[in-house]
Amino acid sequence: MDLFVRSVKFLSRLFGYFAAALIAISVIVVCHMVFVRYALNQNTIWQTDFVTYSLVAATFVGSPYVLMERGHVNVDILPLYAGPRLRWWLALFAAAVTLFFAVTMTVFTAALWHESWANSWASDTMWRVRLWIPYSALPIGLGLLTLQCLADLVGLINGREQPFGISRGHGV
Amino acid sequence: MSPGTQGALVMLITLVILLSGAPVAFSLGTLAIVFIALFQGFDALQVVAETFYAGLNDFTLVSIPMFVLMGAAIGSSPAGKDLYEALDRWLYRLPGGLVMSNIGACALFAALTGSSPATCAAIGKMGIPEMRKRGYPDDIATGSICAGGTLGILIPPSITFILYGIATETSIGRLFLAGVIPGLMLTGLFVLWTLFLMWKRGFRAHAAEFRYSWKQKFQSIPKVAPFLAVVVGVMYVLYGGIATPSEAAGVGAALCVVMAMVIYRMWNPKQLWAILRDTTRESVMILMIIAASVVFGYMLTSLYLTQTLATAIAELEVNRWVLMALINLFLLIAGCFIPPAAIILMTSPILLPIITAAGFDPVWFGVIVTINMEIGLITPPVGLNLYVINAIAPDVKLMTIMRGAFPYVMCMILAIVILSVFPEIATWLPDHMMGGAK
């Protein structure tokens, strides 16, 4: 079980770096686009699509890393005021909600990706991007989100992770 | 089941799931999937994946990670310290000058970073000890910084305005400009209230006894001025229609990172990674909520819940100001529990048709919503700024900080009243610089 948790954390971190790199590259591409459009007075073809798709991809593949780091914002009023026992059950319920979302959306987005690949869908912009490429970020990111959620659940059940990251006695 | 009963059920279960502590984005996504399947059947779920993707497939959204990066670069540099020092050195001779430099530094730093907690942390670290050293009571020292930090989401560039703009299809440039005068007005109200409070308690804000030389006064400016110039530049290209918000923010972000590297020598890969890591965390979190709220919004619309609510409110035939007061009350209560991004994305599309039908300006309403969100940042139980200040000044009790912050909540409510009586305070600048709303 430990190997599973460690492997998933490694993958989430790796994809977190990838998401950060996509954001950094997007900044450079936006600057390039501004230069080409306003300094050289030329049309831009691929930059808008590239940046938009990169940030969509960064959101999905970066999501498991953010979940691991507890960066997805939640309403933590009840967990903060709850006793340790109720807090544990709340954490289990919250993980179940996340898991349901991640599994369902992985299935739906995998179907969408397959459809775009089988029918050779292309974007209706000048760049004519093969849509299976940007769509692939969805099942990959959400699939990994499923794994990260399972790893969190394992940590919660075997007691290695504190519910909501709140250690005993640190509630309100 | 009638749409009214469905609406009540959706609202109740949404509240329960959100309060359980599950991440907002995944809660909204789960709720949307469950309710579509429950009320429309499994076949209706076919569009969910595409709607989820389409929610993010918009170039305007690129401005969010760019502005977040801009704020992270400035926030992780010592620019806050320099800004505070610069203002203090110029204003220290004035009675109450320390209050002005603290709240002024909060307003300026908030404009630079767009982040309330970052402002509280950066300015509070210097401002609170300095105020306490000069004899200011603990509640005033902590409360004023707590409130000053909230200005970040009102003074442009502000991510809250971008989210509102996207959710309601209102011009982001217009919203940014609409935040300027109310932001300055609120800054003025905070300063006046602090000075009044000190006067009432018999505490005289004497001018400092020491003097700074002209050389010292000018020393801090060259470090801070370039960052301020970038923000002003971003605003200029935005409202001048020279570039889109995403383009302006992208160039602004790149410039801020380069300036942090040059001016503050932040070459170290660890420092640069910290900036990028914070940007990734915050951007992914916000964008995920946006994608999920689009699916949630789709569910509300396809079940006719949005339309039913709008019709029900229209049929109430109450005075438009009673309606506005009720909406404010709702936003205030929601703001005390739910993060601003989630409230704006969930409620704005529902509230917009109601407020436009009642004859209110959507840009003006954006400012009102944002001030409501500001109040949520300094009111318990989830007022983030309170806890940031508590971490900076652990020897001051949380209760004292809350007591100190409370009068500033009243200042914000007063600002909402003033803006309701004189909506031009928000709409004049965008109308004047960008022409009347279409």
Short mmCIF file of N, CA, C and O in Angstrom, two decimals, chain B residues 150-190:
data_model
loop_
_atom_site.label_atom_id
_atom_site.label_comp_id
_atom_site.label_asym_id
_atom_site.label_seq_id
_atom_site.Cartn_x
_atom_site.Cartn_y
_atom_site.Cartn_z
N THR B 150 -7.91 43.83 2.67
CA THR B 150 -9.05 43.45 1.82
C THR B 150 -9.15 44.30 0.56
O THR B 150 -9.81 43.92 -0.40
N LEU B 151 -8.48 45.47 0.57
CA LEU B 151 -8.58 46.38 -0.58
C LEU B 151 -8.06 45.72 -1.86
O LEU B 151 -8.37 46.17 -2.96
N GLY B 152 -7.28 44.64 -1.70
CA GLY B 152 -6.68 43.96 -2.85
C GLY B 152 -7.68 43.48 -3.88
O GLY B 152 -7.37 43.43 -5.07
N ILE B 153 -8.88 43.11 -3.45
CA ILE B 153 -9.83 42.58 -4.43
C ILE B 153 -10.71 43.68 -5.02
O ILE B 153 -11.49 43.43 -5.92
N LEU B 154 -10.58 44.91 -4.51
CA LEU B 154 -11.38 46.02 -5.06
C LEU B 154 -10.54 46.92 -5.96
O LEU B 154 -10.99 47.37 -7.00
N ILE B 155 -9.29 47.20 -5.52
CA ILE B 155 -8.43 48.07 -6.32
C ILE B 155 -7.81 47.22 -7.45
O ILE B 155 -7.28 46.16 -7.19
N PRO B 156 -7.94 47.66 -8.69
CA PRO B 156 -7.47 46.83 -9.81
C PRO B 156 -5.93 46.73 -9.87
O PRO B 156 -5.27 47.58 -9.30
N PRO B 157 -5.41 45.70 -10.54
CA PRO B 157 -6.11 44.58 -11.13
C PRO B 157 -6.59 43.59 -10.07
O PRO B 157 -5.84 43.31 -9.14
N SER B 158 -7.83 43.11 -10.24
CA SER B 158 -8.41 42.25 -9.21
C SER B 158 -8.99 40.99 -9.84
O SER B 158 -9.74 41.06 -10.81
N ILE B 159 -8.61 39.84 -9.28
CA ILE B 159 -9.09 38.56 -9.83
C ILE B 159 -10.59 38.43 -9.60
O ILE B 159 -11.30 37.85 -10.42
N THR B 160 -11.07 38.99 -8.48
CA THR B 160 -12.50 38.93 -8.20
C THR B 160 -13.30 39.59 -9.33
O THR B 160 -14.32 39.06 -9.77
N PHE B 161 -12.81 40.73 -9.81
CA PHE B 161 -13.48 41.40 -10.93
C PHE B 161 -13.42 40.56 -12.20
O PHE B 161 -14.37 40.54 -12.98
N ILE B 162 -12.28 39.89 -12.42
CA ILE B 162 -12.16 39.06 -13.63
C ILE B 162 -13.21 37.94 -13.56
O ILE B 162 -13.92 37.68 -14.54
N LEU B 163 -13.33 37.32 -12.38
CA LEU B 163 -14.30 36.23 -12.23
C LEU B 163 -15.73 36.73 -12.44
O LEU B 163 -16.53 36.09 -13.13
N TYR B 164 -16.03 37.91 -11.86
CA TYR B 164 -17.36 38.49 -12.02
C TYR B 164 -17.61 38.81 -13.50
O TYR B 164 -18.69 38.54 -14.04
N GLY B 165 -16.57 39.38 -14.13
CA GLY B 165 -16.67 39.74 -15.55
C GLY B 165 -16.95 38.53 -16.41
O GLY B 165 -17.79 38.57 -17.32
N ILE B 166 -16.27 37.42 -16.12
CA ILE B 166 -16.45 36.20 -16.90
C ILE B 166 -17.84 35.61 -16.63
O ILE B 166 -18.56 35.23 -17.56
N ALA B 167 -18.22 35.58 -15.37
CA ALA B 167 -19.51 34.95 -15.00
C ALA B 167 -20.70 35.73 -15.55
O ALA B 167 -21.75 35.14 -15.83
N THR B 168 -20.55 37.06 -15.69
CA THR B 168 -21.71 37.86 -16.10
C THR B 168 -21.54 38.50 -17.48
O THR B 168 -22.39 39.27 -17.91
N GLU B 169 -20.41 38.16 -18.13
CA GLU B 169 -20.09 38.73 -19.45
C GLU B 169 -20.09 40.25 -19.41
O GLU B 169 -20.62 40.94 -20.29
N THR B 170 -19.49 40.79 -18.35
CA THR B 170 -19.34 42.24 -18.21
C THR B 170 -17.88 42.58 -18.56
O THR B 170 -16.99 41.78 -18.29
N SER B 171 -17.65 43.76 -19.13
CA SER B 171 -16.29 44.16 -19.53
C SER B 171 -15.35 44.21 -18.32
O SER B 171 -15.63 44.90 -17.33
N ILE B 172 -14.24 43.48 -18.40
CA ILE B 172 -13.29 43.43 -17.28
C ILE B 172 -12.59 44.79 -17.13
O ILE B 172 -12.39 45.28 -16.01
N GLY B 173 -12.26 45.42 -18.26
CA GLY B 173 -11.63 46.74 -18.21
C GLY B 173 -12.52 47.75 -17.50
O GLY B 173 -12.07 48.55 -16.68
N ARG B 174 -13.81 47.70 -17.80
CA ARG B 174 -14.79 48.60 -17.18
C ARG B 174 -14.89 48.34 -15.67
O ARG B 174 -14.95 49.26 -14.86
N LEU B 175 -14.89 47.06 -15.31
CA LEU B 175 -14.97 46.70 -13.88
C LEU B 175 -13.74 47.18 -13.13
O LEU B 175 -13.83 47.71 -12.01
N PHE B 176 -12.56 46.99 -13.75
CA PHE B 176 -11.32 47.44 -13.11
C PHE B 176 -11.39 48.94 -12.80
O PHE B 176 -11.07 49.38 -11.70
N LEU B 177 -11.83 49.71 -13.81
CA LEU B 177 -11.91 51.16 -13.62
C LEU B 177 -12.96 51.51 -12.56
O LEU B 177 -12.76 52.44 -11.77
N ALA B 178 -14.04 50.74 -12.54
CA ALA B 178 -15.11 51.02 -11.56
C ALA B 178 -14.62 50.82 -10.13
O ALA B 178 -15.17 51.40 -9.19
N GLY B 179 -13.58 50.00 -9.95
CA GLY B 179 -13.09 49.72 -8.59
C GLY B 179 -12.17 50.81 -8.05
O GLY B 179 -11.92 50.87 -6.84
N VAL B 180 -11.65 51.67 -8.94
CA VAL B 180 -10.62 52.63 -8.52
C VAL B 180 -11.14 53.62 -7.47
O VAL B 180 -10.60 53.69 -6.35
N ILE B 181 -12.19 54.39 -7.81
CA ILE B 181 -12.65 55.43 -6.87
C ILE B 181 -13.25 54.81 -5.60
O ILE B 181 -12.91 55.24 -4.49
N PRO B 182 -14.11 53.77 -5.69
CA PRO B 182 -14.57 53.15 -4.45
C PRO B 182 -13.41 52.62 -3.59
O PRO B 182 -13.46 52.69 -2.37
N GLY B 183 -12.36 52.11 -4.25
CA GLY B 183 -11.18 51.63 -3.52
C GLY B 183 -10.51 52.75 -2.75
O GLY B 183 -10.16 52.61 -1.57
N LEU B 184 -10.36 53.90 -3.43
CA LEU B 184 -9.74 55.07 -2.78
C LEU B 184 -10.65 55.58 -1.67
O LEU B 184 -10.18 55.97 -0.59
N MET B 185 -11.97 55.57 -1.93
CA MET B 185 -12.92 56.04 -0.93
C MET B 185 -12.85 55.17 0.33
O MET B 185 -12.81 55.68 1.46
N LEU B 186 -12.77 53.87 0.11
CA LEU B 186 -12.70 52.94 1.24
C LEU B 186 -11.39 53.13 2.01
O LEU B 186 -11.37 53.10 3.25
N THR B 187 -10.30 53.36 1.27
CA THR B 187 -9.01 53.62 1.93
C THR B 187 -9.15 54.85 2.82
O THR B 187 -8.71 54.86 3.97
N GLY B 188 -9.77 55.91 2.27
CA GLY B 188 -9.98 57.15 3.03
C GLY B 188 -10.84 56.90 4.26
O GLY B 188 -10.54 57.38 5.35
N LEU B 189 -11.91 56.11 4.10
CA LEU B 189 -12.80 55.80 5.23
C LEU B 189 -12.04 55.05 6.32
O LEU B 189 -12.21 55.33 7.51
N PHE B 190 -11.18 54.11 5.92
CA PHE B 190 -10.39 53.34 6.89
C PHE B 190 -9.47 54.27 7.69
O PHE B 190 -9.36 54.17 8.91
#
